[in-house]
mmCIF file of C-alpha atoms and ligand atoms in Angstrom:
data_model
loop_
_atom_site.group_PDB
_atom_site.id
_atom_site.type_symbol
_atom_site.label_atom_id
_atom_site.label_comp_id
_atom_site.label_asym_id
_atom_site.label_seq_id
_atom_site.Cartn_x
_atom_site.Cartn_y
_atom_site.Cartn_z
ATOM 1 C CA MET T 1 103.693 118.363 94.605
ATOM 2 C CA ARG T 2 107.439 118.965 94.268
ATOM 3 C CA GLU T 3 109.147 120.762 91.414
ATOM 4 C CA ASP T 4 111.498 118.829 89.165
ATOM 5 C CA THR T 5 115.060 119.529 90.291
ATOM 6 C CA SER T 6 116.730 117.638 87.457
ATOM 7 C CA ASN T 7 118.279 119.641 84.643
ATOM 8 C CA SER T 8 118.525 118.694 80.994
ATOM 9 C CA GLY T 9 119.891 115.167 81.183
ATOM 10 C CA THR T 10 122.858 115.664 83.503
ATOM 11 C CA THR T 11 122.482 114.676 87.132
ATOM 12 C CA PRO T 12 123.995 117.231 89.524
ATOM 13 C CA GLY T 13 126.412 116.004 92.188
ATOM 14 C CA GLU T 14 125.326 115.558 95.794
ATOM 15 C CA SER T 15 126.967 118.744 97.065
ATOM 16 C CA THR T 16 125.058 120.712 94.428
ATOM 17 C CA LEU T 17 121.823 118.952 95.354
ATOM 18 C CA ALA T 18 122.317 119.675 99.057
ATOM 19 C CA ILE T 19 122.876 123.390 98.406
ATOM 20 C CA HIS T 20 120.262 124.186 95.754
ATOM 21 C CA HIS T 21 116.838 124.025 97.330
ATOM 22 C CA GLY T 22 114.856 125.408 94.375
ATOM 23 C CA ASN T 23 111.679 127.310 95.207
ATOM 24 C CA THR T 24 112.039 129.825 98.065
ATOM 25 C CA PHE T 25 108.281 130.572 98.008
ATOM 26 C CA ALA T 26 109.249 134.274 98.067
ATOM 27 C CA PRO T 27 109.602 135.122 94.349
ATOM 28 C CA ASP T 28 108.688 138.798 94.781
ATOM 29 C CA THR T 29 111.661 139.524 97.016
ATOM 30 C CA GLY T 30 114.566 137.869 95.192
ATOM 31 C CA ALA T 31 115.653 136.326 98.500
ATOM 32 C CA VAL T 32 118.445 133.819 97.831
ATOM 33 C CA MET T 33 117.766 132.078 101.118
ATOM 34 C CA PRO T 34 114.183 131.187 101.960
ATOM 35 C CA PRO T 35 112.510 133.168 104.747
ATOM 36 C CA ILE T 36 110.983 131.438 107.757
ATOM 37 C CA PHE T 37 107.240 131.196 107.253
ATOM 38 C CA THR T 38 106.066 131.620 110.814
ATOM 39 C CA THR T 39 102.400 131.396 110.055
ATOM 40 C CA ALA T 40 99.869 128.978 111.470
ATOM 41 C CA THR T 41 97.374 129.446 108.650
ATOM 42 C CA PHE T 42 97.137 130.530 104.987
ATOM 43 C CA SER T 43 94.456 132.372 103.054
ATOM 44 C CA HIS T 44 92.206 129.979 101.212
ATOM 45 C CA GLY T 45 92.906 129.339 97.525
ATOM 46 C CA ASN T 46 96.599 130.357 97.455
ATOM 47 C CA PRO T 47 98.534 129.071 94.403
ATOM 48 C CA ASN T 48 100.610 126.476 96.336
ATOM 49 C CA GLY T 49 97.621 124.995 98.122
ATOM 50 C CA PHE T 50 98.758 125.638 101.689
ATOM 51 C CA ASP T 51 95.998 125.734 104.278
ATOM 52 C CA TYR T 52 97.282 125.196 107.819
ATOM 53 C CA THR T 53 100.870 124.608 108.987
ATOM 54 C CA ARG T 54 100.103 121.279 110.657
ATOM 55 C CA SER T 55 99.475 119.870 107.165
ATOM 56 C CA GLY T 56 102.114 121.806 105.249
ATOM 57 C CA ASN T 57 104.302 124.890 105.219
ATOM 58 C CA PRO T 58 106.766 126.308 102.651
ATOM 59 C CA ASN T 59 109.696 125.509 104.965
ATOM 60 C CA PHE T 60 108.639 121.842 105.117
ATOM 61 C CA ARG T 61 108.334 121.709 101.321
ATOM 62 C CA ILE T 62 111.775 123.248 100.823
ATOM 63 C CA LEU T 63 113.427 120.762 103.189
ATOM 64 C CA GLU T 64 111.440 117.863 101.700
ATOM 65 C CA SER T 65 112.594 118.742 98.206
ATOM 66 C CA VAL T 66 116.274 118.881 99.241
ATOM 67 C CA LEU T 67 116.014 115.573 101.110
ATOM 68 C CA SER T 68 114.299 113.946 98.105
ATOM 69 C CA SER T 69 117.033 115.039 95.761
ATOM 70 C CA VAL T 70 119.864 113.955 98.082
ATOM 71 C CA GLU T 71 118.133 110.609 98.733
ATOM 72 C CA ASN T 72 117.271 110.333 95.008
ATOM 73 C CA CYS T 73 113.627 109.488 95.703
ATOM 74 C CA SER T 74 110.220 110.814 94.738
ATOM 75 C CA HIS T 75 108.710 111.646 98.146
ATOM 76 C CA THR T 76 109.848 112.920 101.544
ATOM 77 C CA THR T 77 107.747 113.859 104.556
ATOM 78 C CA VAL T 78 109.352 115.801 107.381
ATOM 79 C CA PHE T 79 108.517 115.423 111.054
ATOM 80 C CA ALA T 80 109.262 117.064 114.394
ATOM 81 C CA SER T 81 111.911 114.471 115.283
ATOM 82 C CA GLY T 82 113.185 111.045 114.354
ATOM 83 C CA VAL T 83 110.824 109.627 116.964
ATOM 84 C CA SER T 84 107.900 111.424 115.274
ATOM 85 C CA ALA T 85 108.892 109.787 111.982
ATOM 86 C CA ILE T 86 108.957 106.382 113.716
ATOM 87 C CA THR T 87 105.536 107.149 115.243
ATOM 88 C CA ALA T 88 104.155 108.082 111.816
ATOM 89 C CA VAL T 89 105.141 104.732 110.324
ATOM 90 C CA ALA T 90 104.079 102.654 113.332
ATOM 91 C CA SER T 91 100.708 104.452 113.523
ATOM 92 C CA SER T 92 99.897 103.278 110.019
ATOM 93 C CA LEU T 93 99.903 99.667 111.289
ATOM 94 C CA LYS T 94 96.920 97.957 112.896
ATOM 95 C CA SER T 95 96.207 95.510 115.682
ATOM 96 C CA GLY T 96 97.561 92.023 114.898
ATOM 97 C CA ASP T 97 100.268 93.288 112.522
ATOM 98 C CA LEU T 98 103.734 91.879 113.130
ATOM 99 C CA VAL T 99 106.907 93.934 112.797
ATOM 100 C CA LEU T 100 110.078 91.897 112.445
ATOM 101 C CA CYS T 101 112.811 94.036 114.003
ATOM 102 C CA GLU T 102 116.577 93.934 114.182
ATOM 103 C CA GLU T 103 117.349 93.171 117.849
ATOM 104 C CA ASN T 104 119.840 96.052 118.139
ATOM 105 C CA LEU T 105 117.495 98.912 117.109
ATOM 106 C CA TYR T 106 117.779 102.461 118.426
ATOM 107 C CA GLY T 107 116.602 102.516 122.060
ATOM 108 C CA CYS T 108 113.627 104.857 121.560
ATOM 109 C CA THR T 109 112.345 102.727 118.673
ATOM 110 C CA VAL T 110 112.364 99.721 120.995
ATOM 111 C CA ARG T 111 110.609 101.733 123.696
ATOM 112 C CA LEU T 112 107.903 102.950 121.290
ATOM 113 C CA PHE T 113 107.114 99.434 120.128
ATOM 114 C CA GLU T 114 107.274 97.829 123.573
ATOM 115 C CA LYS T 115 105.636 100.495 125.743
ATOM 116 C CA ILE T 116 103.256 102.270 123.367
ATOM 117 C CA PHE T 117 102.335 100.382 120.205
ATOM 118 C CA SER T 118 102.104 97.018 121.953
ATOM 119 C CA LYS T 119 99.091 98.489 123.792
ATOM 120 C CA PHE T 120 97.345 98.796 120.434
ATOM 121 C CA GLY T 121 98.044 95.182 119.489
ATOM 122 C CA ILE T 122 101.013 95.740 117.206
ATOM 123 C CA GLU T 123 103.308 92.774 117.656
ATOM 124 C CA THR T 124 107.066 92.663 117.364
ATOM 125 C CA ALA T 125 109.628 89.898 116.934
ATOM 126 C CA TRP T 126 113.339 90.553 117.387
ATOM 127 C CA LEU T 127 116.127 88.999 115.348
ATOM 128 C CA ASP T 128 119.826 89.278 114.801
ATOM 129 C CA PHE T 129 119.781 90.184 111.121
ATOM 130 C CA THR T 130 123.499 89.495 110.702
ATOM 131 C CA ASP T 131 122.597 85.829 111.236
ATOM 132 C CA ILE T 132 122.165 84.047 107.913
ATOM 133 C CA ASP T 133 119.153 82.247 109.423
ATOM 134 C CA SER T 134 117.261 85.568 109.519
ATOM 135 C CA LEU T 135 116.335 85.288 105.831
ATOM 136 C CA LYS T 136 114.600 82.012 106.608
ATOM 137 C CA GLN T 137 112.817 83.730 109.510
ATOM 138 C CA ILE T 138 111.409 86.299 107.066
ATOM 139 C CA ARG T 139 109.800 83.466 105.101
ATOM 140 C CA GLU T 140 108.559 81.667 108.200
ATOM 141 C CA LYS T 141 107.218 84.639 110.142
ATOM 142 C CA ASN T 142 105.816 86.461 107.093
ATOM 143 C CA PRO T 143 105.658 89.798 108.979
ATOM 144 C CA THR T 144 103.651 92.893 108.019
ATOM 145 C CA MET T 145 106.866 94.866 107.832
ATOM 146 C CA ILE T 146 110.581 94.649 108.584
ATOM 147 C CA TRP T 147 112.413 97.296 110.593
ATOM 148 C CA ILE T 148 116.186 97.469 110.431
ATOM 149 C CA GLU T 149 119.050 99.859 111.029
ATOM 150 C CA SER T 150 122.585 99.739 109.636
ATOM 151 C CA PRO T 151 125.076 100.353 111.065
ATOM 152 C CA THR T 152 123.350 99.719 114.388
ATOM 153 C CA ASN T 153 123.692 101.718 117.573
ATOM 154 C CA PRO T 154 126.071 101.413 119.398
ATOM 155 C CA LEU T 155 127.722 98.200 118.122
ATOM 156 C CA LEU T 156 127.847 99.280 114.465
ATOM 157 C CA LYS T 157 126.635 95.931 113.231
ATOM 158 C CA VAL T 158 126.271 96.104 109.466
ATOM 159 C CA LEU T 159 123.261 94.320 107.974
ATOM 160 C CA ASP T 160 123.055 93.208 104.359
ATOM 161 C CA ILE T 161 120.213 95.549 103.343
ATOM 162 C CA LYS T 162 120.037 94.295 99.773
ATOM 163 C CA ALA T 163 119.766 90.630 100.778
ATOM 164 C CA ILE T 164 117.098 91.377 103.411
ATOM 165 C CA CYS T 165 115.058 93.498 100.985
ATOM 166 C CA LYS T 166 115.351 90.901 98.239
ATOM 167 C CA GLU T 167 113.867 88.232 100.493
ATOM 168 C CA ALA T 168 111.158 90.596 101.828
ATOM 169 C CA ASN T 169 110.207 91.909 98.406
ATOM 170 C CA LYS T 170 109.418 88.387 97.195
ATOM 171 C CA ASN T 171 106.408 88.527 99.515
ATOM 172 C CA ASN T 172 105.740 92.274 99.185
ATOM 173 C CA ILE T 173 106.861 92.908 102.751
ATOM 174 C CA PRO T 174 107.930 96.555 103.115
ATOM 175 C CA VAL T 175 111.344 97.109 104.695
ATOM 176 C CA LEU T 176 112.090 100.240 106.677
ATOM 177 C CA VAL T 177 115.742 101.183 107.110
ATOM 178 C CA ASP T 178 116.698 103.695 109.787
ATOM 179 C CA ASN T 179 119.505 105.408 107.880
ATOM 180 C CA THR T 180 120.418 108.004 110.520
ATOM 181 C CA PHE T 181 123.996 106.769 111.070
ATOM 182 C CA SER T 182 124.897 106.639 107.373
ATOM 183 C CA THR T 183 122.935 109.495 105.814
ATOM 184 C CA PRO T 184 121.938 109.218 102.135
ATOM 185 C CA LEU T 185 125.437 110.332 101.177
ATOM 186 C CA LEU T 186 126.944 107.039 102.372
ATOM 187 C CA GLN T 187 124.058 104.649 101.827
ATOM 188 C CA LYS T 188 120.790 104.841 99.893
ATOM 189 C CA PRO T 189 118.379 102.221 101.332
ATOM 190 C CA LEU T 190 115.712 102.757 98.658
ATOM 191 C CA GLU T 191 118.222 101.881 95.930
ATOM 192 C CA LEU T 192 119.048 98.718 97.896
ATOM 193 C CA GLY T 193 115.383 97.683 97.781
ATOM 194 C CA ALA T 194 113.862 99.254 100.914
ATOM 195 C CA THR T 195 110.394 100.810 100.806
ATOM 196 C CA LEU T 196 111.051 103.423 103.491
ATOM 197 C CA SER T 197 114.210 105.249 104.514
ATOM 198 C CA LEU T 198 113.943 106.930 107.909
ATOM 199 C CA THR T 199 116.339 109.602 109.151
ATOM 200 C CA SER T 200 116.630 111.542 112.356
ATOM 201 C CA THR T 201 117.649 114.843 110.739
ATOM 202 C CA THR T 202 118.621 115.984 114.254
ATOM 203 C CA LYS T 203 121.952 114.213 113.698
ATOM 204 C CA TYR T 204 124.174 114.510 110.592
ATOM 205 C CA ILE T 205 121.641 116.197 108.289
ATOM 206 C CA ASN T 206 121.309 119.270 110.505
ATOM 207 C CA GLY T 207 124.747 118.720 111.965
ATOM 208 C CA HIS T 208 124.825 121.545 114.497
ATOM 209 C CA SER T 209 122.959 120.053 117.466
ATOM 210 C CA ASP T 210 120.528 122.967 117.532
ATOM 211 C CA ALA T 211 117.301 121.497 116.133
ATOM 212 C CA LEU T 212 115.318 118.261 116.119
ATOM 213 C CA GLY T 213 113.779 116.717 113.052
ATOM 214 C CA GLY T 214 112.935 113.511 111.253
ATOM 215 C CA ALA T 215 112.096 112.422 107.732
ATOM 216 C CA ILE T 216 110.665 109.501 105.786
ATOM 217 C CA CYS T 217 111.758 109.060 102.175
ATOM 218 C CA THR T 218 109.986 106.712 99.770
ATOM 219 C CA ASN T 219 109.193 106.046 96.122
ATOM 220 C CA ASP T 220 105.855 104.486 97.043
ATOM 221 C CA ASP T 221 102.850 106.805 96.506
ATOM 222 C CA GLU T 222 100.663 104.967 99.009
ATOM 223 C CA TRP T 223 103.260 105.216 101.777
ATOM 224 C CA GLN T 224 103.695 108.883 100.934
ATOM 225 C CA ASP T 225 99.950 109.441 101.452
ATOM 226 C CA ARG T 226 100.125 107.612 104.781
ATOM 227 C CA MET T 227 103.062 109.745 105.919
ATOM 228 C CA ASN T 228 101.369 113.018 104.946
ATOM 229 C CA PHE T 229 98.233 111.848 106.710
ATOM 230 C CA ALA T 230 100.185 110.961 109.881
ATOM 231 C CA GLN T 231 101.953 114.337 109.813
ATOM 232 C CA LYS T 232 98.677 116.254 110.051
ATOM 233 C CA ALA T 233 96.404 113.758 111.802
ATOM 234 C CA LEU T 234 98.811 113.043 114.660
ATOM 235 C CA GLY T 235 100.349 116.519 114.794
ATOM 236 C CA LEU T 236 103.849 115.210 114.088
ATOM 237 C CA HIS T 237 104.892 118.178 111.940
ATOM 238 C CA PRO T 238 108.122 120.094 112.649
ATOM 239 C CA SER T 239 108.262 123.842 113.257
ATOM 240 C CA PRO T 240 108.987 126.136 110.294
ATOM 241 C CA PHE T 241 112.037 127.461 112.151
ATOM 242 C CA ASP T 242 113.549 123.998 112.746
ATOM 243 C CA SER T 243 112.873 123.093 109.106
ATOM 244 C CA TRP T 244 114.660 126.257 108.050
ATOM 245 C CA LEU T 245 117.637 125.463 110.317
ATOM 246 C CA ILE T 246 117.881 121.916 108.949
ATOM 247 C CA THR T 247 117.662 123.233 105.365
ATOM 248 C CA ARG T 248 120.586 125.487 106.199
ATOM 249 C CA GLY T 249 122.436 122.632 107.901
ATOM 250 C CA ILE T 250 122.187 120.142 105.043
ATOM 251 C CA LYS T 251 123.988 122.529 102.675
ATOM 252 C CA THR T 252 127.271 121.694 104.402
ATOM 253 C CA LEU T 253 126.554 117.996 105.008
ATOM 254 C CA PRO T 254 128.945 116.763 102.278
ATOM 255 C CA LEU T 255 131.722 119.018 103.587
ATOM 256 C CA ARG T 256 131.180 118.173 107.237
ATOM 257 C CA LEU T 257 130.871 114.477 106.652
ATOM 258 C CA GLU T 258 134.056 114.291 104.647
ATOM 259 C CA ARG T 259 136.015 115.940 107.447
ATOM 260 C CA GLN T 260 134.339 113.830 110.123
ATOM 261 C CA ILE T 261 135.007 110.581 108.282
ATOM 262 C CA ASN T 262 138.659 111.487 107.619
ATOM 263 C CA ASN T 263 139.044 112.157 111.348
ATOM 264 C CA ALA T 264 137.182 108.960 112.285
ATOM 265 C CA GLU T 265 139.225 106.670 110.034
ATOM 266 C CA SER T 266 142.423 107.940 111.553
ATOM 267 C CA ILE T 267 141.218 107.849 115.173
ATOM 268 C CA ALA T 268 139.832 104.313 114.742
ATOM 269 C CA ASP T 269 143.217 103.056 113.522
ATOM 270 C CA GLN T 270 145.076 104.806 116.346
ATOM 271 C CA LEU T 271 142.716 103.461 118.994
ATOM 272 C CA ALA T 272 143.134 99.928 117.683
ATOM 273 C CA GLU T 273 146.858 100.134 118.508
ATOM 274 C CA HIS T 274 146.337 101.361 122.075
ATOM 275 C CA PRO T 275 146.977 98.846 124.902
ATOM 276 C CA LEU T 276 144.036 100.182 126.954
ATOM 277 C CA VAL T 277 141.615 99.484 124.120
ATOM 278 C CA LYS T 278 140.296 95.919 123.938
ATOM 279 C CA TRP T 279 138.775 96.272 120.488
ATOM 280 C CA VAL T 280 137.598 98.867 118.005
ATOM 281 C CA ARG T 281 134.477 98.640 115.886
ATOM 282 C CA TYR T 282 134.463 100.689 112.686
ATOM 283 C CA PRO T 283 132.695 99.478 109.510
ATOM 284 C CA PHE T 284 135.566 100.156 107.107
ATOM 285 C CA ARG T 285 138.271 98.482 109.227
ATOM 286 C CA SER T 286 139.166 95.000 108.002
ATOM 287 C CA ASP T 287 138.632 93.592 111.539
ATOM 288 C CA HIS T 288 134.938 94.590 111.490
ATOM 289 C CA PRO T 289 132.798 91.403 111.485
ATOM 290 C CA GLN T 290 130.754 92.564 108.463
ATOM 291 C CA HIS T 291 133.512 94.481 106.742
ATOM 292 C CA LYS T 292 132.742 93.037 103.285
ATOM 293 C CA ILE T 293 129.060 93.984 103.468
ATOM 294 C CA ALA T 294 130.019 97.482 104.628
ATOM 295 C CA LEU T 295 132.315 97.920 101.623
ATOM 296 C CA LYS T 296 129.546 96.704 99.335
ATOM 297 C CA GLN T 297 126.721 98.945 100.549
ATOM 298 C CA MET T 298 128.368 102.027 102.060
ATOM 299 C CA LYS T 299 130.489 104.631 100.307
ATOM 300 C CA ARG T 300 132.616 105.192 103.409
ATOM 301 C CA GLY T 301 132.646 103.937 106.995
ATOM 302 C CA GLY T 302 130.929 106.911 108.671
ATOM 303 C CA ALA T 303 132.060 108.922 111.671
ATOM 304 C CA ILE T 304 130.959 106.783 114.621
ATOM 305 C CA ILE T 305 133.476 104.556 116.379
ATOM 306 C CA THR T 306 132.696 102.144 119.188
ATOM 307 C CA ILE T 307 135.412 100.727 121.412
ATOM 308 C CA SER T 308 135.746 98.541 124.438
ATOM 309 C CA ILE T 309 138.009 99.908 127.165
ATOM 310 C CA ASN T 310 140.315 97.602 129.067
ATOM 311 C CA GLY T 311 138.737 98.532 132.406
ATOM 312 C CA ASP T 312 135.613 98.390 134.553
ATOM 313 C CA LEU T 313 132.644 100.763 134.725
ATOM 314 C CA LYS T 314 134.510 103.266 136.902
ATOM 315 C CA LYS T 315 137.573 103.458 134.642
ATOM 316 C CA THR T 316 135.456 103.667 131.515
ATOM 317 C CA TYR T 317 133.350 106.478 132.918
ATOM 318 C CA GLU T 318 136.503 108.234 134.123
ATOM 319 C CA PHE T 319 137.924 108.049 130.602
ATOM 320 C CA CYS T 320 134.774 109.683 129.225
ATOM 321 C CA LYS T 321 134.943 112.484 131.791
ATOM 322 C CA ASN T 322 138.678 113.033 131.216
ATOM 323 C CA LEU T 323 138.139 114.090 127.612
ATOM 324 C CA ARG T 324 138.235 117.766 126.834
ATOM 325 C CA TYR T 325 136.918 118.104 123.285
ATOM 326 C CA PHE T 326 134.481 115.181 123.436
ATOM 327 C CA THR T 327 131.438 116.166 125.462
ATOM 328 C CA LEU T 328 129.800 113.308 127.359
ATOM 329 C CA ALA T 329 126.325 113.596 125.862
ATOM 330 C CA GLU T 330 123.634 111.730 123.985
ATOM 331 C CA SER T 331 123.124 112.314 120.271
ATOM 332 C CA LEU T 332 125.653 112.251 117.446
ATOM 333 C CA GLY T 333 126.483 113.657 114.061
ATOM 334 C CA GLY T 334 127.159 117.287 114.968
ATOM 335 C CA VAL T 335 130.279 119.299 114.140
ATOM 336 C CA GLU T 336 131.385 118.917 117.774
ATOM 337 C CA SER T 337 132.751 115.592 118.961
ATOM 338 C CA LEU T 338 130.723 113.707 121.537
ATOM 339 C CA ILE T 339 131.261 110.625 123.624
ATOM 340 C CA CYS T 340 128.544 108.341 124.917
ATOM 341 C CA HIS T 341 128.590 105.625 127.548
ATOM 342 C CA PRO T 342 125.635 103.472 126.371
ATOM 343 C CA ALA T 343 125.335 101.358 129.553
ATOM 344 C CA THR T 344 124.533 104.408 131.698
ATOM 345 C CA MET T 345 123.043 106.663 129.009
ATOM 346 C CA THR T 346 121.296 105.645 125.766
ATOM 347 C CA HIS T 347 120.748 102.022 126.788
ATOM 348 C CA ALA T 348 120.266 102.500 130.545
ATOM 349 C CA SER T 349 116.548 101.709 130.313
ATOM 350 C CA ILE T 350 117.191 98.253 128.836
ATOM 351 C CA LYS T 351 117.267 95.401 131.389
ATOM 352 C CA PRO T 352 120.908 94.592 132.285
ATOM 353 C CA GLU T 353 120.674 90.929 131.162
ATOM 354 C CA LEU T 354 119.253 91.921 127.779
ATOM 355 C CA ARG T 355 121.822 94.700 127.436
ATOM 356 C CA LEU T 356 124.655 92.260 128.073
ATOM 357 C CA SER T 357 123.217 89.712 125.682
ATOM 358 C CA LEU T 358 123.253 92.445 123.013
ATOM 359 C CA GLY T 359 126.946 93.006 123.767
ATOM 360 C CA ILE T 360 126.514 96.369 125.488
ATOM 361 C CA ASP T 361 128.663 96.067 128.610
ATOM 362 C CA ASP T 362 130.087 98.659 131.017
ATOM 363 C CA SER T 363 133.353 99.019 129.080
ATOM 364 C CA LEU T 364 131.727 100.110 125.851
ATOM 365 C CA VAL T 365 132.014 103.716 124.657
ATOM 366 C CA ARG T 366 130.790 105.312 121.442
ATOM 367 C CA PHE T 367 132.498 108.267 119.815
ATOM 368 C CA SER T 368 130.753 110.667 117.468
ATOM 369 C CA ILE T 369 133.666 112.243 115.675
ATOM 370 C CA GLY T 370 133.309 115.931 114.850
ATOM 371 C CA CYS T 371 135.016 118.450 112.593
ATOM 372 C CA GLU T 372 137.744 119.595 115.009
ATOM 373 C CA ASP T 373 141.426 119.335 114.078
ATOM 374 C CA LEU T 374 142.510 115.723 114.050
ATOM 375 C CA SER T 375 145.630 116.405 116.120
ATOM 376 C CA ASP T 376 143.553 117.941 118.933
ATOM 377 C CA LEU T 377 141.177 114.987 118.981
ATOM 378 C CA THR T 378 143.916 112.343 119.007
ATOM 379 C CA GLN T 379 145.886 114.117 121.725
ATOM 380 C CA ASP T 380 142.724 114.445 123.769
ATOM 381 C CA VAL T 381 141.936 110.723 123.501
ATOM 382 C CA ASN T 382 145.519 109.707 124.283
ATOM 383 C CA LYS T 383 145.690 111.952 127.346
ATOM 384 C CA ALA T 384 142.371 110.694 128.676
ATOM 385 C CA LEU T 385 143.490 107.086 128.221
ATOM 386 C CA ALA T 386 146.847 107.786 129.907
ATOM 387 C CA LYS T 387 145.018 109.124 132.974
ATOM 388 C CA ILE T 388 143.181 105.842 133.614
ATOM 389 C CA LYS T 389 146.272 103.616 133.314
HETATM 390 C C1 PLP F 401 118.464 109.867 117.324
HETATM 391 C C2 PLP F 401 117.959 108.707 116.578
HETATM 392 C C3 PLP F 401 116.588 108.515 116.386
HETATM 393 C C4 PLP F 401 115.548 109.423 116.995
HETATM 394 O O1 PLP F 401 115.634 110.715 116.513
HETATM 395 P P1 PLP F 401 115.221 112.018 117.374
HETATM 396 O O2 PLP F 401 115.409 113.094 116.365
HETATM 397 O O3 PLP F 401 116.123 112.098 118.540
HETATM 398 O O4 PLP F 401 113.799 111.831 117.765
HETATM 399 C C5 PLP F 401 116.184 107.412 115.659
HETATM 400 N N1 PLP F 401 117.074 106.540 115.156
HETATM 401 C C6 PLP F 401 118.396 106.691 115.328
HETATM 402 C C7 PLP F 401 119.326 105.684 114.753
HETATM 403 C C8 PLP F 401 118.890 107.773 116.042
HETATM 404 O O5 PLP F 401 120.206 107.900 116.227
#
């Protein structure tokens, strides 16, 4: 279905792969950038086999081919959002199936399993996958599939993807890794043994906070068929315009990410020295609990930092509101810096006892570091901290 993007023997670098999308599906015009194919339907018998946009559109194909080459996999299916991608995978399960999940999954994934898919008999069990005992649990529970995320949101727990996949693969249990926080540039789950790599392209891949999207990457033909089926049968397809925006966005992903990570590394180290900061969590800092695993499976530490403020709910919230360049908002991964207070925002719907047991207390804040000048960001953080002294 997709054209071969490899050239004669040499593998292009990731920046090249992110920029060169191949077929524009507009060969008669010489357009360097693909147009937006805002059509619901296609005339029967066209050479590329398009029929109706719910089951395929040139803009989906273009984005899918770029994502496949950046992820270094054979198949990608794009969806309307990360949640649509999650829905696509979960909808391929049946009543009585058991999904063994990391206990610190993205909030909307938890909600989908607990409030929606549980109604259809899909069972879940929740585990702390940083616990060495979890490998034994895989053998004992023998689940239908395993669902993990690394680093996790918002505590940035790093799970040993390779070890988990190795154990699961012994019994042919597919492992899905939600790779949204790392992107394929920092971590390639399929190369670590996962069957499915899920990304909310809304975040780093698009990078401009102006479109929603999701994707599933795999090397497994059967899973690819299931994903294509879910895209059309459940109406989970994206819009051609959003696909076009995300295709444009991914071209600068390597550039953006490099800047964001440089900023993040520096800010994480500065925060760790601040008396009003209890602790800093950043995967590539040596005080991170799974630092060694992070070094082993990630190229760099990413651009999300989580800290605990030396103060109560009021002070912590005040700090968030005092910032000038960090907008208090959900989401992450865009060029603009954001700050999130999980207890009152992303994780507000989780019962307080459960939230606390997961380590998400009122003093926790999560930074998504953007592409602004480092000096402006550090000054901003220092000023906002000084105001709550
Ligand atoms: C945002 C996010 C999702 C959901 O993606 P949407 O595009 O918002 O639907 C899933 N997983 C993770 C880790 C996310 O950060």
